[in-house]
Amino acid sequence: MRFLWMVFALSCAALVAGLPFKKRASVCNGHAELCSRSYANVTFIGAHDSFAFSDNSLAVSRDQRLNISEQLDLGVRLLQAQSHVEDDELHFCHTSCKLFDGGPVLHYLKTVKTFLDTHPNEVLTLLFTNPEGQPVDAVWKPLFDQAGLTTMAFVPDHVPLKYSEWPTLGQMINTGKRLVVFLDSGANTTAVDFILPEFQMVWETPFSVTNSSFPCSIDRIQGPLPSEDHLYMINHSLNKNYFPIGPGIIVSDPVDANITNSVLSIMENVRGCAPLANKRNPNFILLDFVGDGEAIEAMEVLNGFQSLDPPAANSPVNANSGVRLDMEGGRFGGLEMFLLLIVPVVVEMFYV
């Protein structure tokens, strides 16, 4: 009998030894400490209109200089994009595909898949807008399927998920469900369980802000959860109104991006929003021209990995002088500034 038990034990040991062993994540999004921290208790830097990138200073509809891969390599962990149908295919476009066409959504998602495959210890969030109300089951899900992302997407056991109910980054990485997908409108978790309704779980501050002090308020939110049970996102992108009549013509401001994206400016915005969020740090900070300034440094401060030092004399904004320094890469000359002012007006006249 004892012999039979020994045979059984050895057989079980051999069986277990033959099973694939998945190593648990020891570093999550760049820090070991984040593995035990809830997704809801981490601040992520986001790229607004992440697809709308160009290094051409006259491309007035761009909102980024870095491409998607460069944004991700920088440390961006939320990608935002606006969808429109163009030539019977879903594209990411800025207001209109005639203004800026970022290409098919499928190509974009394949870039995301490549990043996730080569960075197995990273949690990434996608936040897409759906202004034309494209159905999630017939249009959106097939694109995620084709890109190979569906199996990586996080699926909560119920929706909406409270702030206190999110898993840790380590849990998300260890289970392979490390892609969070939000849609601003049209989400239907009965039809597609991983495309989550943004405003039921995330509130936002106002967007298209033209006031550099970034006054904070809860701008968009849906029930049934109260605001304190939501995650929240700060829209920290500064715009210029180049035609202040009626709704005006609002264009992102590349000239002052290094100031807007400084630690000083971001932290002031965070302080202004804290009373609306039980003094919690934001979950997402959405930026234009995310490679300019100190976005990643601000994220490190908010996540507790860097101290908040006084602004240095050579920082984009000197606290004593308040003087803006020249942009990296050179000044805007008179011709460039004239074109930056007039081109948006002409484009809007013809295409809107």
mmCIF file with all atom_site columns, C-alpha atoms in Angstrom, residues 73-228:
data_model
loop_
_atom_site.group_PDB
_atom_site.id
_atom_site.type_symbol
_atom_site.label_atom_id
_atom_site.label_alt_id
_atom_site.label_comp_id
_atom_site.label_asym_id
_atom_site.label_entity_id
_atom_site.label_seq_id
_atom_site.pdbx_PDB_ins_code
_atom_site.Cartn_x
_atom_site.Cartn_y
_atom_site.Cartn_z
_atom_site.occupancy
_atom_site.B_iso_or_equiv
_atom_site.pdbx_formal_charge
_atom_site.auth_seq_id
_atom_site.auth_comp_id
_atom_site.auth_asym_id
_atom_site.auth_atom_id
_atom_site.pdbx_PDB_model_num
ATOM 1   C CA . ASP A 1 73  ? 8.132   54.274 -25.303 1.00 0.00 ? 73  ASP A CA 1
ATOM 2   C CA . LEU A 1 74  ? 8.046   57.634 -23.512 1.00 0.00 ? 74  LEU A CA 1
ATOM 3   C CA . GLY A 1 75  ? 5.779   56.212 -20.812 1.00 0.00 ? 75  GLY A CA 1
ATOM 4   C CA . VAL A 1 76  ? 2.293   57.129 -22.008 1.00 0.00 ? 76  VAL A CA 1
ATOM 5   C CA . ARG A 1 77  ? -0.142  54.500 -20.718 1.00 0.00 ? 77  ARG A CA 1
ATOM 6   C CA . LEU A 1 78  ? -3.452  55.916 -21.905 1.00 0.00 ? 78  LEU A CA 1
ATOM 7   C CA . LEU A 1 79  ? -4.113  56.441 -25.597 1.00 0.00 ? 79  LEU A CA 1
ATOM 8   C CA . GLN A 1 80  ? -7.118  58.536 -26.599 1.00 0.00 ? 80  GLN A CA 1
ATOM 9   C CA . ALA A 1 81  ? -8.531  58.705 -30.113 1.00 0.00 ? 81  ALA A CA 1
ATOM 10  C CA . GLN A 1 82  ? -11.645 59.868 -31.971 1.00 0.00 ? 82  GLN A CA 1
ATOM 11  C CA . SER A 1 83  ? -13.275 57.606 -34.552 1.00 0.00 ? 83  SER A CA 1
ATOM 12  C CA . HIS A 1 84  ? -15.027 58.372 -37.840 1.00 0.00 ? 84  HIS A CA 1
ATOM 13  C CA . VAL A 1 85  ? -16.033 56.239 -40.804 1.00 0.00 ? 85  VAL A CA 1
ATOM 14  C CA . GLU A 1 86  ? -14.019 57.008 -43.926 1.00 0.00 ? 86  GLU A CA 1
ATOM 15  C CA . ASP A 1 87  ? -14.366 55.013 -47.161 1.00 0.00 ? 87  ASP A CA 1
ATOM 16  C CA . ASP A 1 88  ? -16.581 52.461 -45.374 1.00 0.00 ? 88  ASP A CA 1
ATOM 17  C CA . GLU A 1 89  ? -13.893 51.771 -42.781 1.00 0.00 ? 89  GLU A CA 1
ATOM 18  C CA . LEU A 1 90  ? -13.461 52.990 -39.218 1.00 0.00 ? 90  LEU A CA 1
ATOM 19  C CA . HIS A 1 91  ? -10.608 55.491 -38.969 1.00 0.00 ? 91  HIS A CA 1
ATOM 20  C CA . PHE A 1 92  ? -9.209  57.682 -36.243 1.00 0.00 ? 92  PHE A CA 1
ATOM 21  C CA . CYS A 1 93  ? -9.636  61.289 -37.362 1.00 0.00 ? 93  CYS A CA 1
ATOM 22  C CA . HIS A 1 94  ? -9.442  64.722 -35.771 1.00 0.00 ? 94  HIS A CA 1
ATOM 23  C CA . THR A 1 95  ? -12.985 66.161 -35.966 1.00 0.00 ? 95  THR A CA 1
ATOM 24  C CA . SER A 1 96  ? -13.093 65.278 -39.661 1.00 0.00 ? 96  SER A CA 1
ATOM 25  C CA . CYS A 1 97  ? -10.960 62.942 -41.734 1.00 0.00 ? 97  CYS A CA 1
ATOM 26  C CA . LYS A 1 98  ? -10.440 65.853 -44.124 1.00 0.00 ? 98  LYS A CA 1
ATOM 27  C CA . LEU A 1 99  ? -8.683  67.763 -41.365 1.00 0.00 ? 99  LEU A CA 1
ATOM 28  C CA . PHE A 1 100 ? -6.496  64.921 -40.111 1.00 0.00 ? 100 PHE A CA 1
ATOM 29  C CA . ASP A 1 101 ? -6.836  61.260 -41.019 1.00 0.00 ? 101 ASP A CA 1
ATOM 30  C CA . GLY A 1 102 ? -4.858  59.028 -38.684 1.00 0.00 ? 102 GLY A CA 1
ATOM 31  C CA . GLY A 1 103 ? -5.619  55.925 -40.729 1.00 0.00 ? 103 GLY A CA 1
ATOM 32  C CA . PRO A 1 104 ? -7.650  52.775 -40.070 1.00 0.00 ? 104 PRO A CA 1
ATOM 33  C CA . VAL A 1 105 ? -8.404  51.808 -36.488 1.00 0.00 ? 105 VAL A CA 1
ATOM 34  C CA . LEU A 1 106 ? -7.172  48.285 -37.242 1.00 0.00 ? 106 LEU A CA 1
ATOM 35  C CA . HIS A 1 107 ? -3.670  49.513 -38.073 1.00 0.00 ? 107 HIS A CA 1
ATOM 36  C CA . TYR A 1 108 ? -3.623  51.513 -34.844 1.00 0.00 ? 108 TYR A CA 1
ATOM 37  C CA . LEU A 1 109 ? -4.722  48.500 -32.788 1.00 0.00 ? 109 LEU A CA 1
ATOM 38  C CA . LYS A 1 110 ? -2.020  46.339 -34.353 1.00 0.00 ? 110 LYS A CA 1
ATOM 39  C CA . THR A 1 111 ? 0.569   48.863 -33.151 1.00 0.00 ? 111 THR A CA 1
ATOM 40  C CA . VAL A 1 112 ? -0.897  48.568 -29.663 1.00 0.00 ? 112 VAL A CA 1
ATOM 41  C CA . LYS A 1 113 ? -0.708  44.760 -29.883 1.00 0.00 ? 113 LYS A CA 1
ATOM 42  C CA . THR A 1 114 ? 2.965   44.910 -30.856 1.00 0.00 ? 114 THR A CA 1
ATOM 43  C CA . PHE A 1 115 ? 3.705   47.075 -27.834 1.00 0.00 ? 115 PHE A CA 1
ATOM 44  C CA . LEU A 1 116 ? 1.848   44.795 -25.427 1.00 0.00 ? 116 LEU A CA 1
ATOM 45  C CA . ASP A 1 117 ? 3.558   41.710 -26.842 1.00 0.00 ? 117 ASP A CA 1
ATOM 46  C CA . THR A 1 118 ? 6.994   43.235 -26.334 1.00 0.00 ? 118 THR A CA 1
ATOM 47  C CA . HIS A 1 119 ? 6.163   44.736 -22.910 1.00 0.00 ? 119 HIS A CA 1
ATOM 48  C CA . PRO A 1 120 ? 4.507   41.903 -20.962 1.00 0.00 ? 120 PRO A CA 1
ATOM 49  C CA . ASN A 1 121 ? 4.570   43.735 -17.618 1.00 0.00 ? 121 ASN A CA 1
ATOM 50  C CA . GLU A 1 122 ? 2.649   46.816 -18.725 1.00 0.00 ? 122 GLU A CA 1
ATOM 51  C CA . VAL A 1 123 ? -1.009  47.736 -18.196 1.00 0.00 ? 123 VAL A CA 1
ATOM 52  C CA . LEU A 1 124 ? -2.391  49.996 -20.929 1.00 0.00 ? 124 LEU A CA 1
ATOM 53  C CA . THR A 1 125 ? -5.666  51.898 -21.269 1.00 0.00 ? 125 THR A CA 1
ATOM 54  C CA . LEU A 1 126 ? -7.464  52.851 -24.477 1.00 0.00 ? 126 LEU A CA 1
ATOM 55  C CA . LEU A 1 127 ? -10.083 55.600 -24.441 1.00 0.00 ? 127 LEU A CA 1
ATOM 56  C CA . PHE A 1 128 ? -11.940 55.966 -27.721 1.00 0.00 ? 128 PHE A CA 1
ATOM 57  C CA . THR A 1 129 ? -14.718 58.321 -28.730 1.00 0.00 ? 129 THR A CA 1
ATOM 58  C CA . ASN A 1 130 ? -17.586 57.090 -30.858 1.00 0.00 ? 130 ASN A CA 1
ATOM 59  C CA . PRO A 1 131 ? -19.361 60.231 -32.140 1.00 0.00 ? 131 PRO A CA 1
ATOM 60  C CA . GLU A 1 132 ? -21.101 58.410 -34.980 1.00 0.00 ? 132 GLU A CA 1
ATOM 61  C CA . GLY A 1 133 ? -22.456 55.692 -32.697 1.00 0.00 ? 133 GLY A CA 1
ATOM 62  C CA . GLN A 1 134 ? -20.858 52.735 -34.449 1.00 0.00 ? 134 GLN A CA 1
ATOM 63  C CA . PRO A 1 135 ? -22.119 49.477 -32.868 1.00 0.00 ? 135 PRO A CA 1
ATOM 64  C CA . VAL A 1 136 ? -19.630 47.720 -30.632 1.00 0.00 ? 136 VAL A CA 1
ATOM 65  C CA . ASP A 1 137 ? -20.566 44.203 -31.728 1.00 0.00 ? 137 ASP A CA 1
ATOM 66  C CA . ALA A 1 138 ? -20.652 44.768 -35.495 1.00 0.00 ? 138 ALA A CA 1
ATOM 67  C CA . VAL A 1 139 ? -17.873 47.359 -35.887 1.00 0.00 ? 139 VAL A CA 1
ATOM 68  C CA . TRP A 1 140 ? -15.597 47.690 -32.871 1.00 0.00 ? 140 TRP A CA 1
ATOM 69  C CA . LYS A 1 141 ? -15.176 44.112 -31.626 1.00 0.00 ? 141 LYS A CA 1
ATOM 70  C CA . PRO A 1 142 ? -14.171 42.641 -35.017 1.00 0.00 ? 142 PRO A CA 1
ATOM 71  C CA . LEU A 1 143 ? -11.286 45.119 -35.153 1.00 0.00 ? 143 LEU A CA 1
ATOM 72  C CA . PHE A 1 144 ? -10.032 44.050 -31.727 1.00 0.00 ? 144 PHE A CA 1
ATOM 73  C CA . ASP A 1 145 ? -10.411 40.416 -32.805 1.00 0.00 ? 145 ASP A CA 1
ATOM 74  C CA . GLN A 1 146 ? -8.393  40.978 -35.971 1.00 0.00 ? 146 GLN A CA 1
ATOM 75  C CA . ALA A 1 147 ? -5.674  42.829 -34.067 1.00 0.00 ? 147 ALA A CA 1
ATOM 76  C CA . GLY A 1 148 ? -5.401  39.998 -31.533 1.00 0.00 ? 148 GLY A CA 1
ATOM 77  C CA . LEU A 1 149 ? -6.316  42.216 -28.573 1.00 0.00 ? 149 LEU A CA 1
ATOM 78  C CA . THR A 1 150 ? -9.621  40.730 -27.438 1.00 0.00 ? 150 THR A CA 1
ATOM 79  C CA . THR A 1 151 ? -8.036  38.060 -25.247 1.00 0.00 ? 151 THR A CA 1
ATOM 80  C CA . MET A 1 152 ? -5.865  40.709 -23.534 1.00 0.00 ? 152 MET A CA 1
ATOM 81  C CA . ALA A 1 153 ? -8.760  42.995 -22.611 1.00 0.00 ? 153 ALA A CA 1
ATOM 82  C CA . PHE A 1 154 ? -9.856  43.334 -19.003 1.00 0.00 ? 154 PHE A CA 1
ATOM 83  C CA . VAL A 1 155 ? -13.416 42.176 -18.315 1.00 0.00 ? 155 VAL A CA 1
ATOM 84  C CA . PRO A 1 156 ? -14.920 43.181 -14.944 1.00 0.00 ? 156 PRO A CA 1
ATOM 85  C CA . ASP A 1 157 ? -17.358 40.812 -13.283 1.00 0.00 ? 157 ASP A CA 1
ATOM 86  C CA . HIS A 1 158 ? -19.926 43.613 -13.220 1.00 0.00 ? 158 HIS A CA 1
ATOM 87  C CA . VAL A 1 159 ? -20.417 47.096 -14.639 1.00 0.00 ? 159 VAL A CA 1
ATOM 88  C CA . PRO A 1 160 ? -20.088 49.783 -13.454 1.00 0.00 ? 160 PRO A CA 1
ATOM 89  C CA . LEU A 1 161 ? -17.061 48.969 -11.344 1.00 0.00 ? 161 LEU A CA 1
ATOM 90  C CA . LYS A 1 162 ? -16.523 51.143 -8.279  1.00 0.00 ? 162 LYS A CA 1
ATOM 91  C CA . TYR A 1 163 ? -13.221 52.887 -7.584  1.00 0.00 ? 163 TYR A CA 1
ATOM 92  C CA . SER A 1 164 ? -12.625 50.452 -4.708  1.00 0.00 ? 164 SER A CA 1
ATOM 93  C CA . GLU A 1 165 ? -13.300 47.347 -6.815  1.00 0.00 ? 165 GLU A CA 1
ATOM 94  C CA . TRP A 1 166 ? -10.522 47.515 -9.412  1.00 0.00 ? 166 TRP A CA 1
ATOM 95  C CA . PRO A 1 167 ? -7.821  44.806 -9.337  1.00 0.00 ? 167 PRO A CA 1
ATOM 96  C CA . THR A 1 168 ? -4.146  45.513 -8.795  1.00 0.00 ? 168 THR A CA 1
ATOM 97  C CA . LEU A 1 169 ? -1.781  45.951 -11.711 1.00 0.00 ? 169 LEU A CA 1
ATOM 98  C CA . GLY A 1 170 ? -0.099  42.708 -10.690 1.00 0.00 ? 170 GLY A CA 1
ATOM 99  C CA . GLN A 1 171 ? -3.375  40.809 -10.873 1.00 0.00 ? 171 GLN A CA 1
ATOM 100 C CA . MET A 1 172 ? -4.118  42.231 -14.303 1.00 0.00 ? 172 MET A CA 1
ATOM 101 C CA . ILE A 1 173 ? -0.668  41.333 -15.616 1.00 0.00 ? 173 ILE A CA 1
ATOM 102 C CA . ASN A 1 174 ? -0.639  37.852 -14.080 1.00 0.00 ? 174 ASN A CA 1
ATOM 103 C CA . THR A 1 175 ? -4.017  36.996 -15.617 1.00 0.00 ? 175 THR A CA 1
ATOM 104 C CA . GLY A 1 176 ? -3.070  38.464 -18.997 1.00 0.00 ? 176 GLY A CA 1
ATOM 105 C CA . LYS A 1 177 ? -5.976  40.933 -18.834 1.00 0.00 ? 177 LYS A CA 1
ATOM 106 C CA . ARG A 1 178 ? -3.919  44.106 -18.955 1.00 0.00 ? 178 ARG A CA 1
ATOM 107 C CA . LEU A 1 179 ? -5.683  46.182 -21.597 1.00 0.00 ? 179 LEU A CA 1
ATOM 108 C CA . VAL A 1 180 ? -8.514  48.405 -20.343 1.00 0.00 ? 180 VAL A CA 1
ATOM 109 C CA . VAL A 1 181 ? -10.845 49.711 -23.056 1.00 0.00 ? 181 VAL A CA 1
ATOM 110 C CA . PHE A 1 182 ? -13.259 52.606 -22.508 1.00 0.00 ? 182 PHE A CA 1
ATOM 111 C CA . LEU A 1 183 ? -15.736 54.005 -25.042 1.00 0.00 ? 183 LEU A CA 1
ATOM 112 C CA . ASP A 1 184 ? -17.356 57.387 -24.462 1.00 0.00 ? 184 ASP A CA 1
ATOM 113 C CA . SER A 1 185 ? -20.709 56.428 -26.004 1.00 0.00 ? 185 SER A CA 1
ATOM 114 C CA . GLY A 1 186 ? -22.370 53.333 -27.382 1.00 0.00 ? 186 GLY A CA 1
ATOM 115 C CA . ALA A 1 187 ? -20.770 50.755 -25.087 1.00 0.00 ? 187 ALA A CA 1
ATOM 116 C CA . ASN A 1 188 ? -22.935 47.694 -24.524 1.00 0.00 ? 188 ASN A CA 1
ATOM 117 C CA . THR A 1 189 ? -21.309 45.193 -22.188 1.00 0.00 ? 189 THR A CA 1
ATOM 118 C CA . THR A 1 190 ? -24.085 42.681 -22.820 1.00 0.00 ? 190 THR A CA 1
ATOM 119 C CA . ALA A 1 191 ? -22.992 42.531 -26.459 1.00 0.00 ? 191 ALA A CA 1
ATOM 120 C CA . VAL A 1 192 ? -19.235 43.117 -25.943 1.00 0.00 ? 192 VAL A CA 1
ATOM 121 C CA . ASP A 1 193 ? -18.066 42.620 -22.386 1.00 0.00 ? 193 ASP A CA 1
ATOM 122 C CA . PHE A 1 194 ? -14.640 44.284 -22.588 1.00 0.00 ? 194 PHE A CA 1
ATOM 123 C CA . ILE A 1 195 ? -15.613 47.638 -24.141 1.00 0.00 ? 195 ILE A CA 1
ATOM 124 C CA . LEU A 1 196 ? -16.560 49.586 -21.033 1.00 0.00 ? 196 LEU A CA 1
ATOM 125 C CA . PRO A 1 197 ? -18.824 52.660 -20.734 1.00 0.00 ? 197 PRO A CA 1
ATOM 126 C CA . GLU A 1 198 ? -16.442 55.475 -19.823 1.00 0.00 ? 198 GLU A CA 1
ATOM 127 C CA . PHE A 1 199 ? -18.670 57.935 -18.008 1.00 0.00 ? 199 PHE A CA 1
ATOM 128 C CA . GLN A 1 200 ? -20.292 55.318 -15.801 1.00 0.00 ? 200 GLN A CA 1
ATOM 129 C CA . MET A 1 201 ? -16.843 54.739 -14.289 1.00 0.00 ? 201 MET A CA 1
ATOM 130 C CA . VAL A 1 202 ? -14.720 57.793 -15.171 1.00 0.00 ? 202 VAL A CA 1
ATOM 131 C CA . TRP A 1 203 ? -15.587 61.464 -14.884 1.00 0.00 ? 203 TRP A CA 1
ATOM 132 C CA . GLU A 1 204 ? -13.712 64.142 -16.790 1.00 0.00 ? 204 GLU A CA 1
ATOM 133 C CA . THR A 1 205 ? -12.859 67.786 -16.337 1.00 0.00 ? 205 THR A CA 1
ATOM 134 C CA . PRO A 1 206 ? -13.816 70.229 -19.148 1.00 0.00 ? 206 PRO A CA 1
ATOM 135 C CA . PHE A 1 207 ? -11.994 69.877 -22.461 1.00 0.00 ? 207 PHE A CA 1
ATOM 136 C CA . SER A 1 208 ? -10.951 72.458 -25.100 1.00 0.00 ? 208 SER A CA 1
ATOM 137 C CA . VAL A 1 209 ? -9.675  74.609 -22.236 1.00 0.00 ? 209 VAL A CA 1
ATOM 138 C CA . THR A 1 210 ? -8.358  78.069 -23.153 1.00 0.00 ? 210 THR A CA 1
ATOM 139 C CA . ASN A 1 211 ? -7.638  79.232 -19.591 1.00 0.00 ? 211 ASN A CA 1
ATOM 140 C CA . SER A 1 212 ? -4.082  78.344 -18.573 1.00 0.00 ? 212 SER A CA 1
ATOM 141 C CA . SER A 1 213 ? -5.116  78.177 -14.909 1.00 0.00 ? 213 SER A CA 1
ATOM 142 C CA . PHE A 1 214 ? -7.293  75.140 -15.747 1.00 0.00 ? 214 PHE A CA 1
ATOM 143 C CA . PRO A 1 215 ? -10.257 75.734 -13.422 1.00 0.00 ? 215 PRO A CA 1
ATOM 144 C CA . CYS A 1 216 ? -11.524 72.328 -12.329 1.00 0.00 ? 216 CYS A CA 1
ATOM 145 C CA . SER A 1 217 ? -15.057 70.978 -12.387 1.00 0.00 ? 217 SER A CA 1
ATOM 146 C CA . ILE A 1 218 ? -16.823 67.687 -13.059 1.00 0.00 ? 218 ILE A CA 1
ATOM 147 C CA . ASP A 1 219 ? -17.837 68.126 -16.679 1.00 0.00 ? 219 ASP A CA 1
ATOM 148 C CA . ARG A 1 220 ? -19.050 64.714 -17.860 1.00 0.00 ? 220 ARG A CA 1
ATOM 149 C CA . ILE A 1 221 ? -20.327 61.875 -15.712 1.00 0.00 ? 221 ILE A CA 1
ATOM 150 C CA . GLN A 1 222 ? -23.081 59.261 -15.727 1.00 0.00 ? 222 GLN A CA 1
ATOM 151 C CA . GLY A 1 223 ? -24.773 57.295 -12.956 1.00 0.00 ? 223 GLY A CA 1
ATOM 152 C CA . PRO A 1 224 ? -25.638 55.186 -11.197 1.00 0.00 ? 224 PRO A CA 1
ATOM 153 C CA . LEU A 1 225 ? -22.406 55.523 -9.195  1.00 0.00 ? 225 LEU A CA 1
ATOM 154 C CA . PRO A 1 226 ? -21.733 58.798 -7.335  1.00 0.00 ? 226 PRO A CA 1
ATOM 155 C CA . SER A 1 227 ? -18.679 60.799 -8.378  1.00 0.00 ? 227 SER A CA 1
ATOM 156 C CA . GLU A 1 228 ? -16.611 59.556 -5.430  1.00 0.00 ? 228 GLU A CA 1
#
